[in-house]
Coordinates of C-alpha atoms and ligand atoms in Angstrom, one line a residue:
M28 CA -39.8 29.1 1.0
K29 CA -40.5 30.5 -2.4
I30 CA -44.0 30.0 -3.9
L31 CA -44.8 30.8 -7.5
I32 CA -48.4 31.7 -8.3
A33 CA -49.8 31.5 -11.9
E34 CA -53.3 33.1 -11.9
D35 CA -54.9 35.3 -14.6
E36 CA -57.6 36.6 -12.4
P37 CA -56.1 39.8 -10.7
S38 CA -58.2 39.8 -7.5
L39 CA -57.6 36.1 -6.9
R40 CA -53.9 36.5 -7.6
E41 CA -53.5 39.5 -5.1
N42 CA -55.6 37.7 -2.5
L43 CA -53.5 34.6 -2.7
Q44 CA -50.2 36.6 -2.6
W45 CA -51.3 38.6 0.4
M46 CA -52.4 35.4 2.2
L47 CA -49.2 33.6 1.6
E48 CA -47.0 36.5 2.4
L49 CA -48.7 36.8 5.7
E50 CA -47.7 33.2 6.4
G51 CA -44.1 34.1 5.8
F52 CA -43.7 32.7 2.3
S53 CA -41.9 34.7 -0.4
V54 CA -44.2 34.9 -3.3
Q55 CA -43.8 35.5 -7.0
V56 CA -46.8 36.1 -9.3
A57 CA -47.4 35.4 -13.0
R58 CA -50.4 36.3 -15.1
D59 CA -50.2 33.2 -17.3
G60 CA -48.3 30.0 -17.9
Q61 CA -45.7 31.6 -20.1
E62 CA -44.8 34.2 -17.5
A63 CA -44.7 31.6 -14.8
M64 CA -42.4 29.3 -16.7
A65 CA -40.0 32.2 -17.4
L66 CA -39.9 33.0 -13.7
A67 CA -39.5 29.4 -12.7
L68 CA -36.5 29.0 -14.9
R69 CA -34.9 32.2 -13.5
G70 CA -35.1 30.8 -10.0
V71 CA -36.6 27.5 -9.2
P72 CA -39.5 27.9 -6.7
D73 CA -40.2 25.5 -3.8
L74 CA -43.8 25.1 -5.0
V75 CA -46.0 26.2 -7.8
L76 CA -49.7 27.1 -7.5
T77 CA -51.4 27.2 -10.8
D78 CA -54.8 28.1 -12.2
V79 CA -56.0 25.8 -15.0
M80 CA -57.7 28.2 -17.3
M81 CA -55.4 31.0 -18.4
P82 CA -54.7 32.9 -21.6
N83 CA -51.6 32.1 -23.8
M84 CA -50.4 29.1 -21.9
D85 CA -52.9 27.3 -19.7
G86 CA -52.2 25.4 -16.5
Y87 CA -51.9 22.0 -18.2
A88 CA -49.3 23.4 -20.6
L89 CA -47.4 24.9 -17.6
I90 CA -47.4 21.6 -15.7
K91 CA -46.1 19.8 -18.8
A92 CA -43.4 22.4 -19.3
L93 CA -42.3 22.4 -15.7
R94 CA -42.1 18.6 -15.7
A95 CA -40.2 18.5 -18.9
N96 CA -37.4 20.8 -17.7
S97 CA -34.7 19.2 -15.7
G98 CA -34.4 22.1 -13.4
T99 CA -38.1 22.2 -12.4
S100 CA -39.1 18.6 -13.0
T101 CA -39.5 17.8 -9.3
V102 CA -41.0 21.1 -8.1
P103 CA -44.3 20.3 -6.3
I104 CA -47.3 21.6 -8.2
V105 CA -50.8 22.3 -6.8
M106 CA -53.6 23.0 -9.3
L107 CA -56.3 25.5 -8.6
T108 CA -59.3 24.6 -10.6
A109 CA -62.6 26.3 -10.8
K110 CA -64.3 23.2 -12.0
A111 CA -64.7 20.1 -9.9
D112 CA -64.8 18.0 -13.0
R113 CA -62.9 14.9 -12.2
S114 CA -61.6 14.5 -15.8
D115 CA -60.0 17.9 -15.6
V116 CA -58.3 17.1 -12.4
R117 CA -57.2 13.7 -13.7
A118 CA -55.7 15.4 -16.8
G119 CA -53.7 17.7 -14.6
M120 CA -52.5 14.9 -12.3
N121 CA -51.6 12.8 -15.2
L122 CA -49.4 15.6 -16.5
G123 CA -47.6 15.6 -13.2
A124 CA -49.4 17.8 -10.8
D125 CA -49.1 16.7 -7.2
D126 CA -52.4 18.0 -5.7
Y127 CA -55.4 20.1 -6.6
L128 CA -57.8 22.5 -4.9
T129 CA -61.3 23.4 -6.1
K130 CA -62.2 27.0 -6.0
P131 CA -63.5 28.5 -3.8
Y132 CA -61.1 26.9 -1.2
R133 CA -60.8 27.8 2.4
R134 CA -57.6 29.4 3.7
E135 CA -56.8 26.4 6.0
E136 CA -57.4 24.1 3.1
L137 CA -54.9 25.9 0.9
L138 CA -52.2 26.2 3.7
E139 CA -52.7 22.5 4.5
A140 CA -52.2 21.5 0.9
I141 CA -49.1 23.7 0.6
R142 CA -47.5 22.4 3.8
A143 CA -48.2 18.8 3.0
R144 CA -46.5 19.2 -0.4
L145 CA -43.5 21.0 0.9
A146 CA -43.0 18.4 3.6
R147 CA -43.3 15.6 1.1
S148 CA -40.8 17.3 -1.2
A149 CA -38.4 17.7 1.7
D150 CA -38.7 13.9 2.3
L151 CA -38.1 13.4 -1.4
E152 CA -35.0 15.5 -1.2
L153 CA -33.7 13.4 1.7
E154 CA -34.6 10.2 -0.2
S155 CA -32.7 11.4 -3.2
Q156 CA -29.7 12.3 -1.1
R157 CA -29.9 8.8 0.4
L158 CA -30.0 7.3 -3.1
Q159 CA -27.1 9.3 -4.2
M160 CA -25.2 8.2 -1.1
Q161 CA -26.1 4.6 -1.9
A162 CA -24.8 5.0 -5.4
R163 CA -21.6 6.5 -4.1
I164 CA -21.2 3.6 -1.8
A165 CA -21.9 1.2 -4.6
Q166 CA -19.0 2.7 -6.4
Q167 CA -16.9 1.8 -3.5
R168 CA -17.5 -1.8 -4.3
D169 CA -15.2 -4.0 -6.2
A170 CA -16.5 -4.4 -9.7
L171 CA -15.6 -8.1 -10.0
T172 CA -17.0 -9.5 -6.7
S173 CA -19.3 -6.7 -5.6
L174 CA -17.6 -6.9 -2.2
P175 CA -16.7 -3.6 -0.5
S176 CA -13.5 -2.1 -1.5
R177 CA -10.8 -1.0 0.9
T178 CA -12.4 2.5 1.5
L179 CA -15.9 1.2 2.3
F180 CA -14.5 -1.6 4.4
G181 CA -12.4 1.0 6.3
Q182 CA -15.5 3.1 6.9
T183 CA -17.6 0.2 8.3
L184 CA -14.6 -0.9 10.3
E185 CA -14.5 2.5 11.8
D186 CA -18.1 2.3 12.8
S187 CA -17.5 -1.1 14.4
V188 CA -14.5 0.1 16.3
D189 CA -16.5 3.2 17.5
E190 CA -19.2 0.9 18.7
G191 CA -16.7 -1.5 20.3
R192 CA -15.1 1.4 22.1
I193 CA -18.5 2.4 23.6
S194 CA -19.7 -1.2 24.4
Q195 CA -16.2 -2.3 25.4
T196 CA -16.3 -5.2 23.0
P197 CA -13.5 -6.4 20.8
V198 CA -13.3 -6.2 17.0
G199 CA -11.1 -8.5 14.9
V200 CA -9.8 -8.3 11.4
I201 CA -8.4 -11.2 9.4
C202 CA -6.7 -10.6 6.1
L203 CA -6.4 -13.5 3.7
G204 CA -4.0 -13.6 0.8
L205 CA -4.2 -16.4 -1.8
D206 CA -1.0 -18.2 -2.4
G207 CA 0.5 -18.2 -5.8
F208 CA -2.7 -16.8 -7.4
S209 CA -0.8 -15.2 -10.2
K210 CA 0.0 -18.7 -11.4
V211 CA -3.7 -19.4 -11.9
N212 CA -3.9 -16.2 -14.0
D213 CA -0.8 -17.0 -15.9
S214 CA -1.5 -20.6 -16.7
L215 CA -5.3 -20.6 -17.1
G216 CA -6.0 -17.0 -18.1
A217 CA -7.5 -14.0 -16.3
A218 CA -11.1 -15.2 -17.0
V219 CA -10.6 -18.3 -14.9
G220 CA -8.7 -16.3 -12.3
D221 CA -11.7 -13.9 -12.1
M222 CA -14.1 -16.8 -11.5
V223 CA -11.9 -18.1 -8.8
L224 CA -11.9 -14.7 -7.1
C225 CA -15.7 -14.5 -7.3
E226 CA -16.0 -18.0 -5.8
V227 CA -13.6 -17.0 -3.0
A228 CA -15.7 -13.9 -2.3
Q229 CA -18.9 -16.0 -2.3
R230 CA -17.4 -18.5 0.1
L231 CA -16.2 -15.9 2.5
Y232 CA -19.5 -14.0 2.3
Q233 CA -21.7 -17.1 2.9
H234 CA -19.5 -18.2 5.7
M235 CA -19.8 -14.8 7.5
R236 CA -23.6 -14.8 6.9
T237 CA -24.4 -18.4 8.0
E238 CA -21.7 -19.3 10.5
L239 CA -21.2 -16.1 12.2
Q240 CA -24.5 -14.4 11.6
A241 CA -22.7 -11.3 10.6
V242 CA -25.3 -8.7 10.6
E243 CA -22.9 -6.2 9.2
H244 CA -23.2 -6.4 5.4
E245 CA -19.8 -5.0 4.9
A246 CA -18.1 -7.7 7.0
V247 CA -16.2 -9.1 4.0
A248 CA -14.1 -7.0 1.6
R249 CA -11.7 -7.4 -1.3
L250 CA -8.7 -5.2 -0.6
G251 CA -6.5 -6.0 -3.6
S252 CA -6.1 -8.5 -6.4
D253 CA -5.9 -11.6 -4.3
L254 CA -6.3 -10.0 -0.9
F255 CA -9.5 -10.3 1.1
A256 CA -10.4 -9.2 4.6
V257 CA -13.2 -10.0 7.1
Q258 CA -14.2 -8.2 10.3
L259 CA -15.4 -10.0 13.4
T260 CA -17.6 -8.2 15.9
G261 CA -19.7 -9.3 18.8
G262 CA -19.3 -12.4 20.9
P263 CA -16.3 -13.3 22.9
L264 CA -13.3 -12.6 20.9
G265 CA -9.7 -13.1 22.0
L266 CA -6.5 -13.9 20.3
A267 CA -7.3 -17.6 20.5
E268 CA -10.7 -17.2 18.9
L269 CA -9.2 -15.1 16.2
G270 CA -6.7 -17.9 15.4
V271 CA -9.6 -20.4 15.2
H272 CA -11.5 -18.2 12.9
S273 CA -8.4 -17.7 10.7
V274 CA -8.0 -21.5 10.3
R275 CA -11.7 -21.9 9.5
L276 CA -11.5 -19.3 6.8
Q277 CA -8.3 -20.8 5.4
N278 CA -9.9 -24.3 5.3
L279 CA -12.9 -22.8 3.5
L280 CA -10.5 -21.6 0.7
S281 CA -8.5 -24.9 0.6
K282 CA -11.5 -26.8 -0.7
P283 CA -11.1 -27.5 -4.4
F284 CA -12.4 -24.9 -6.9
E285 CA -14.2 -26.2 -9.9
V286 CA -13.9 -23.7 -12.7
E287 CA -14.4 -24.2 -16.4
G288 CA -13.6 -27.9 -16.1
H289 CA -10.5 -27.3 -14.0
T290 CA -10.2 -28.5 -10.5
L291 CA -8.0 -26.1 -8.7
F292 CA -6.4 -26.4 -5.2
L293 CA -5.6 -23.1 -3.6
T294 CA -4.3 -22.1 -0.2
A295 CA -4.4 -18.8 1.6
C296 CA -2.1 -17.2 4.2
A297 CA -3.8 -15.3 7.0
G298 CA -2.9 -12.4 9.2
S299 CA -5.0 -11.1 12.0
S300 CA -5.2 -8.3 14.5
L301 CA -7.5 -7.4 17.4
F302 CA -9.0 -4.2 18.8
P303 CA -8.4 -3.0 21.4
Q304 CA -5.5 -5.2 22.4
Q305 CA -3.3 -4.8 19.3
A306 CA -4.7 -1.6 17.7
D307 CA -6.4 1.5 19.0
S308 CA -8.1 2.5 15.8
A309 CA -9.8 1.0 12.7
H310 CA -6.9 2.2 10.6
A311 CA -4.3 0.6 12.8
L312 CA -6.4 -2.6 13.1
L313 CA -6.5 -3.1 9.3
L314 CA -2.8 -2.1 8.9
N315 CA -1.7 -4.6 11.6
A316 CA -3.7 -7.4 10.2
E317 CA -2.1 -6.8 6.8
S318 CA 1.3 -6.5 8.4
A319 CA 0.7 -9.9 10.0
L320 CA -0.2 -11.4 6.7
H321 CA 2.9 -9.9 5.2
H322 CA 4.9 -11.8 7.9
A323 CA 2.9 -15.0 7.4
K324 CA 3.7 -15.2 3.6
P325 CA 7.4 -16.2 3.9
G326 CA 6.3 -19.1 6.1
G327 CA 5.0 -20.8 3.0
P328 CA 1.5 -21.5 1.6
G329 CA -1.3 -21.7 4.2
T330 CA 0.6 -20.0 7.0
A331 CA -1.3 -17.8 9.6
A332 CA 0.1 -15.1 11.8
V333 CA -1.4 -13.0 14.5
F334 CA 0.0 -9.5 14.7
D335 CA 2.6 -8.6 17.3
S336 CA 4.2 -5.3 17.9
A337 CA 7.6 -6.4 16.8
M338 CA 6.2 -6.8 13.3
N339 CA 5.7 -3.1 13.1
Q340 CA 9.3 -2.6 14.0
R341 CA 10.3 -4.9 11.3
V342 CA 8.0 -3.1 8.8
A343 CA 9.5 0.2 9.9
R344 CA 13.0 -1.2 9.4
R345 CA 12.2 -2.5 6.0
L346 CA 10.8 0.9 5.0
L347 CA 13.9 2.6 6.3
L348 CA 16.2 0.2 4.3
H349 CA 14.0 0.7 1.3
N350 CA 14.4 4.5 1.4
E351 CA 18.1 4.3 2.3
L352 CA 19.0 1.8 -0.5
H353 CA 18.3 4.3 -3.2
R354 CA 20.8 6.7 -1.6
A355 CA 23.3 4.0 -0.7
L356 CA 24.5 3.4 -4.2
E357 CA 25.2 7.0 -5.0
A358 CA 26.7 7.6 -1.6
G359 CA 29.2 4.8 -2.3
E360 CA 28.1 2.8 0.8
L361 CA 28.0 -0.4 -1.2
Q362 CA 31.1 -2.5 -1.6
L363 CA 31.9 -6.0 -2.9
H364 CA 33.6 -8.7 -0.9
Y365 CA 35.0 -11.7 -2.7
Q366 CA 34.8 -15.3 -1.5
P367 CA 37.4 -17.7 -3.0
Q368 CA 36.1 -20.8 -4.9
V369 CA 38.5 -23.8 -4.6
R370 CA 39.1 -26.9 -6.6
L371 CA 38.4 -29.7 -4.1
K372 CA 41.0 -32.2 -5.2
T373 CA 43.9 -29.9 -5.6
G374 CA 43.3 -26.9 -3.4
E375 CA 43.9 -24.5 -6.3
L376 CA 41.9 -21.3 -6.6
V377 CA 39.4 -21.4 -9.4
G378 CA 37.4 -18.3 -8.9
F379 CA 35.6 -15.8 -6.6
E380 CA 32.0 -15.1 -5.8
A381 CA 31.3 -11.4 -5.5
L382 CA 29.0 -10.6 -2.6
L383 CA 27.5 -7.3 -1.7
R384 CA 28.2 -5.5 1.5
W385 CA 26.5 -2.4 2.8
K386 CA 27.9 -0.2 5.5
H387 CA 25.2 2.3 6.3
K388 CA 26.4 5.6 7.8
T389 CA 24.4 5.2 11.0
L390 CA 23.0 1.7 10.9
G391 CA 26.4 0.1 10.4
W392 CA 26.7 -3.2 8.5
V393 CA 23.4 -4.4 7.1
S394 CA 23.3 -8.0 6.0
P395 CA 22.6 -8.8 2.4
A396 CA 20.1 -11.4 3.6
E397 CA 18.2 -8.5 5.0
F398 CA 18.6 -5.8 2.3
I399 CA 18.6 -7.9 -0.9
P400 CA 14.9 -8.9 -0.5
V401 CA 14.1 -5.2 0.1
A402 CA 16.1 -4.2 -2.9
E403 CA 14.3 -6.8 -5.0
E404 CA 10.9 -5.7 -3.8
S405 CA 11.5 -2.1 -4.7
G406 CA 13.2 -2.9 -8.0
V407 CA 16.4 -1.0 -7.1
I408 CA 18.2 -4.3 -7.3
V409 CA 18.3 -3.9 -11.1
K410 CA 20.5 -0.8 -10.8
I411 CA 22.5 -2.3 -7.9
G412 CA 23.0 -5.5 -9.8
E413 CA 24.5 -3.6 -12.8
W414 CA 26.9 -1.9 -10.5
V415 CA 27.9 -5.3 -9.0
M416 CA 28.5 -6.7 -12.4
E417 CA 30.6 -3.7 -13.5
T418 CA 32.6 -3.5 -10.3
A419 CA 33.3 -7.3 -10.1
A420 CA 34.2 -7.5 -13.7
L421 CA 36.5 -4.5 -13.4
Q422 CA 38.2 -6.1 -10.4
A423 CA 38.7 -9.3 -12.2
A424 CA 40.1 -7.5 -15.2
Q425 CA 42.6 -5.7 -13.0
W426 CA 43.7 -9.0 -11.4
L427 CA 44.1 -10.5 -14.9
E428 CA 46.3 -7.5 -15.8
R429 CA 48.4 -8.2 -12.8
G430 CA 49.1 -11.7 -14.1
H431 CA 46.5 -13.8 -12.3
T432 CA 45.0 -16.1 -14.8
N433 CA 42.7 -19.1 -14.8
F434 CA 40.0 -17.9 -12.5
R435 CA 36.3 -16.9 -12.9
M436 CA 34.4 -14.1 -11.3
A437 CA 30.9 -15.1 -10.2
V438 CA 28.1 -12.5 -9.7
N439 CA 24.7 -13.1 -8.3
L440 CA 21.8 -12.1 -10.5
S441 CA 18.3 -11.2 -9.3
V442 CA 15.3 -12.5 -11.3
R443 CA 14.4 -8.9 -11.5
Q444 CA 17.4 -8.3 -13.8
F445 CA 16.0 -10.9 -16.2
V446 CA 12.6 -9.4 -16.2
A447 CA 14.0 -5.8 -16.7
G448 CA 14.7 -7.1 -20.2
N449 CA 18.1 -5.6 -21.0
L450 CA 20.4 -8.1 -19.2
T451 CA 22.1 -9.3 -22.3
E452 CA 23.0 -5.8 -23.3
S453 CA 24.3 -5.0 -19.8
V454 CA 26.5 -8.1 -19.8
Q455 CA 27.8 -7.2 -23.3
R456 CA 28.5 -3.6 -22.3
V457 CA 30.3 -4.7 -19.1
L458 CA 32.5 -7.1 -21.0
A459 CA 33.4 -4.4 -23.6
D460 CA 34.0 -1.7 -21.0
T461 CA 36.3 -3.8 -18.7
G462 CA 37.9 -6.0 -21.3
L463 CA 37.3 -9.1 -19.2
P464 CA 37.2 -12.2 -21.4
A465 CA 33.6 -13.5 -21.4
H466 CA 34.5 -17.0 -20.1
M467 CA 35.9 -15.5 -16.9
L468 CA 32.5 -14.1 -15.9
E469 CA 30.0 -16.4 -14.3
L470 CA 26.3 -15.5 -13.7
E471 CA 24.6 -17.1 -10.8
V472 CA 20.9 -17.4 -11.2
T473 CA 18.3 -18.9 -8.8
E474 CA 15.6 -21.4 -9.2
S475 CA 12.9 -18.7 -8.8
L476 CA 13.6 -18.0 -12.5
A477 CA 11.5 -21.1 -13.2
L478 CA 8.5 -19.1 -11.9
H479 CA 8.8 -16.6 -14.7
S480 CA 7.9 -16.9 -18.3
V481 CA 10.0 -19.8 -19.6
S482 CA 10.4 -18.5 -23.1
T483 CA 11.9 -15.1 -22.1
T484 CA 14.2 -16.5 -19.4
L485 CA 15.3 -19.2 -21.7
S486 CA 16.1 -16.9 -24.6
T487 CA 18.0 -14.5 -22.2
L488 CA 20.0 -17.4 -20.8
H489 CA 20.9 -18.5 -24.3
A490 CA 21.8 -15.0 -25.4
C491 CA 24.1 -14.6 -22.4
K492 CA 25.6 -18.1 -23.1
A493 CA 26.2 -17.0 -26.7
L494 CA 28.3 -14.1 -25.4
G495 CA 30.5 -16.8 -23.9
V496 CA 29.8 -16.2 -20.2
K497 CA 29.3 -19.1 -17.8
L498 CA 26.0 -19.8 -16.0
A499 CA 25.5 -21.4 -12.6
M500 CA 22.3 -22.3 -10.7
D501 CA 22.7 -21.0 -7.2
D502 CA 21.2 -22.5 -4.0
F503 CA 20.2 -25.6 -5.8
G504 CA 17.7 -27.8 -4.1
T505 CA 15.9 -25.3 -2.0
G506 CA 13.5 -23.7 -4.5
Y507 CA 11.1 -24.8 -7.1
S508 CA 13.4 -27.5 -8.4
S509 CA 12.2 -29.1 -11.5
L510 CA 14.2 -31.5 -13.6
S511 CA 12.6 -30.3 -16.8
Y512 CA 14.1 -26.8 -16.6
L513 CA 17.5 -28.2 -15.6
K514 CA 17.6 -30.0 -18.9
R515 CA 16.5 -27.0 -20.9
Y516 CA 18.7 -24.3 -19.2
P517 CA 22.2 -24.0 -20.7
L518 CA 23.9 -24.3 -17.3
D519 CA 27.6 -24.9 -16.7
A520 CA 27.4 -25.6 -13.0
L521 CA 25.1 -26.3 -10.1
K522 CA 25.7 -24.8 -6.6
I523 CA 24.5 -27.1 -3.9
D524 CA 22.8 -25.0 -1.2
Q525 CA 24.5 -24.7 2.1
A526 CA 21.5 -26.1 3.9
F527 CA 22.4 -29.6 2.6
V528 CA 26.1 -29.2 2.9
R529 CA 25.7 -28.2 6.6
N530 CA 24.4 -31.6 7.5
V531 CA 26.0 -34.0 5.0
T532 CA 28.0 -35.7 7.6
R533 CA 25.2 -35.9 10.2
D534 CA 22.0 -36.3 8.3
A535 CA 21.6 -39.4 6.0
G536 CA 18.8 -37.6 4.1
D537 CA 20.9 -34.6 3.3
A538 CA 23.8 -36.8 2.4
A539 CA 21.5 -38.7 0.0
I540 CA 20.2 -35.5 -1.6
T541 CA 23.7 -34.2 -2.0
R542 CA 24.8 -37.4 -3.6
A543 CA 21.8 -37.4 -5.9
I544 CA 22.4 -33.7 -6.9
V545 CA 26.0 -34.4 -7.8
A546 CA 25.1 -37.5 -9.8
M547 CA 22.4 -35.7 -11.7
A548 CA 24.5 -32.6 -12.5
H549 CA 27.2 -34.8 -13.8
S550 CA 24.8 -36.7 -16.0
F551 CA 23.7 -33.4 -17.5
G552 CA 27.3 -32.5 -18.1
M553 CA 27.4 -29.8 -15.4
S554 CA 30.0 -29.4 -12.7
V555 CA 29.1 -29.0 -9.1
I556 CA 30.2 -26.4 -6.5
A557 CA 29.3 -26.9 -2.9
E558 CA 28.5 -23.8 -0.8
G559 CA 29.1 -23.3 2.9
V560 CA 31.8 -25.8 3.6
E561 CA 33.0 -25.3 7.1
T562 CA 34.6 -28.6 8.2
M563 CA 37.2 -31.1 6.9
D564 CA 34.5 -33.9 7.2
Q565 CA 32.2 -32.1 4.9
L566 CA 35.1 -31.6 2.5
D567 CA 36.0 -35.3 2.6
F568 CA 32.5 -36.3 2.0
L569 CA 32.1 -34.0 -1.0
S570 CA 35.4 -35.2 -2.3
S571 CA 34.2 -38.8 -2.2
L572 CA 31.3 -37.7 -4.5
N573 CA 33.6 -36.2 -7.0
C574 CA 32.1 -32.8 -6.4
E575 CA 34.4 -30.4 -8.3
D576 CA 34.7 -27.1 -6.4
F577 CA 33.6 -25.6 -3.1
Q578 CA 33.5 -22.3 -1.2
G579 CA 33.2 -21.9 2.5
Y580 CA 34.5 -20.6 5.7
L581 CA 36.8 -23.6 5.9
F582 CA 39.2 -21.8 3.6
S583 CA 37.9 -18.2 3.6
K584 CA 35.0 -15.9 4.3
P585 CA 34.1 -13.3 1.7
V586 CA 36.9 -10.7 2.0
P587 CA 37.7 -7.3 0.7
P588 CA 39.6 -7.2 -2.6
E589 CA 43.1 -6.6 -1.1
E590 CA 42.8 -9.7 1.0
A591 CA 41.1 -11.7 -1.8
E592 CA 44.1 -11.2 -4.0
K593 CA 46.3 -13.1 -1.5
C594 CA 44.2 -16.2 -2.2
F595 CA 45.5 -16.7 -5.7
G596 CA 48.1 -19.1 -4.4
G597 CA 45.5 -21.7 -3.6
F598 CA 44.9 -23.5 -0.3
T599 CA 46.3 -26.6 1.4
R600 CA 44.7 -28.8 4.0
T601 CA 47.3 -27.6 6.5
Q602 CA 46.2 -24.0 5.9
A603 CA 42.6 -25.1 6.5
Q604 CA 43.7 -26.8 9.6
L605 CA 45.4 -23.7 10.8
H606 CA 42.4 -21.6 9.7
L607 CA 40.1 -23.9 11.8
N608 CA 42.4 -23.5 14.8
I609 CA 42.3 -19.7 14.9
Ligands
C2E968 P1 24.5 -16.8 -2.0 O1 24.7 -16.3 -3.3 O2 24.1 -18.2 -1.8 O3 25.9 -16.5 -1.2 C1 26.5 -17.4 -0.3 C2 26.3 -16.9 1.1 O4 26.8 -17.8 2.0 C3 27.0 -15.6 1.4 O5 26.2 -14.9 2.3 C4 28.3 -16.1 2.0 O6 28.8 -15.1 2.9 C5 27.7 -17.2 2.8 N1 28.8 -18.2 3.1 C6 29.8 -18.5 2.4 N2 30.5 -19.5 3.0 C7 29.9 -19.9 4.1 C8 30.1 -20.8 5.1 O7 31.0 -21.6 5.1 N3 29.2 -20.9 6.1 C9 28.2 -20.1 6.2 N4 27.3 -20.2 7.2 N5 27.9 -19.1 5.2 C10 28.8 -19.0 4.2 P2 25.9 -13.4 2.2 O8 27.1 -12.7 1.7 O9 25.3 -12.9 3.4 O10 24.9 -13.3 1.0 C11 23.6 -13.8 1.2 C12 22.9 -13.8 -0.1 O11 22.6 -12.5 -0.6 C13 23.6 -14.5 -1.2 O12 23.5 -15.9 -1.1 C14 22.9 -14.0 -2.4 O13 21.7 -14.7 -2.7 C15 22.5 -12.6 -2.0 N6 23.5 -11.7 -2.6 C16 24.7 -11.3 -2.2 N7 25.3 -10.4 -3.0 C17 24.4 -10.2 -4.0 C18 24.4 -9.5 -5.2 O14 25.3 -8.8 -5.6 N8 23.2 -9.6 -6.0 C19 22.2 -10.3 -5.7 N9 21.1 -10.4 -6.5 N10 22.2 -11.1 -4.6 C20 23.3 -11.0 -3.8
MG969 MG1 25.5 -16.9 -4.9
MG970 MG1 24.1 -19.7 -2.7

């Protein structure tokens, strides 16, 4: 501990120095305020003892200077005053001195005052560290809702899990993801979206406080834009209880939101996980709850899922595919198979749909139903999609050169390719490079297009159309069908989803939908192509509706190019019959 003494009286100064050094302090001495200030600035002391009356710069001036300097502003100062005049003392204290002693003082008195000040300053030091810590924690809060961020939530969760491990009590985490929240932002603006998020935070927080008496202040967090999490501790908690809590939280968020004169109805998906049954650390607990949420989402709005270990395997598989897909294209592991499209009334071949196939060097065949969503998620579908278009167009151009005419080549487009922004240029380039006449290329789009900015998708569709290519709506009837876009999109054909075709002969509802789709498409001047036709009965039913074309296993699966070329002769019912018998 370093003490600085400012005292002009030599005998007093030496006496003080000697006394304090005996007590183990390291002491510096100054003959006036000026000297003391210079010493203090060179190395900040732990305490300053100062006389009041000194030449050059007196004690008051020294106190003032010490307090004014940021380096010394908090150093404890004890005044040594010869006068017991209260007004002098008050003047010093007002300037920022912490204590005073009246000369002559006893040794014990002096040591007591010094120790008390040093102890107090150590407390202050701790307090300021605590405040700094608090400020740091405050930064770990989400600026919009003031809820803990992921980091802070993770820390408190770690504490809870540590406690749970000791007391052998479970800890649960529920992640909640708002469904279609981006639509709120897109249609009503980010300001309204923000208000909704704040209200969500408020509801969750209140619920945890009142219903669950959550003592833990950090029991609710905002992990991402529309992603929230709560932790459950204490009380009996099993998977069943966790499920009940999930539903209650979901119900809480399904109550209408009144924002800026709008009444909004939202839903949330939930994913949950439990320590110690399903995770052995806070990190794993949160990760597993998120993974469960990830798996709940495809189940549609308002779905809830509890973590199971197979989910991790699925996540790991997706990750593997994600990494491998980037390599697959360069490594030449992707190929196209072609499925014939047939005119229903005559059996003649009218086109092919190009379908991606991936043979991984160790995993073997990976189904497009599995890897396309992964490719979409990572965005690599844009590059892959271009390759598909090039390869399919080149194949079609080669067949054309070999004398096969009157057919179209259909390729599937991902919404991502529209959003990427250069689709029209790609199409144009592919046509120019391959020499394929534009009307022989058909682009299959899906209804999820309707979820994106109408003006950009519309202008891209029209631009493609202007190039002369054909446009078809794939998987019609399963997505976000809306009659209004059907009218506005320049489509040539609708493809009825196989889900309807599968049951047309068995399910009156599916038959009615199929009939309605065909009638509607015709009234808009579009032709209809049925997907997934597997039986003669389905074929006959579709024929009775005047559906134009179809594709399906009844005549042919998607096949490699050499086999596909054999289909140019068309198909007969006898062939189909034979096919069915094999
Ligand atoms: P899709 O475009 O609706 O393709 C039709 C799917 O139905 C193909 O599945 C095809 O093999 C299958 N199929 C055809 N006839 C029958 C039948 O009679 N019965 C049954 N049960 N299924 C039939 P596949 O090849 O597994 O492709 C699945 C989906 O992957 C495609 O659905 C498409 O959405 C996507 N996809 C495939 N290739 C590409 C591509 O190059 N780009 C993009 N963006 N998506 C692609
Ligand atoms: Mg398709
Ligand atoms: Mg389809």
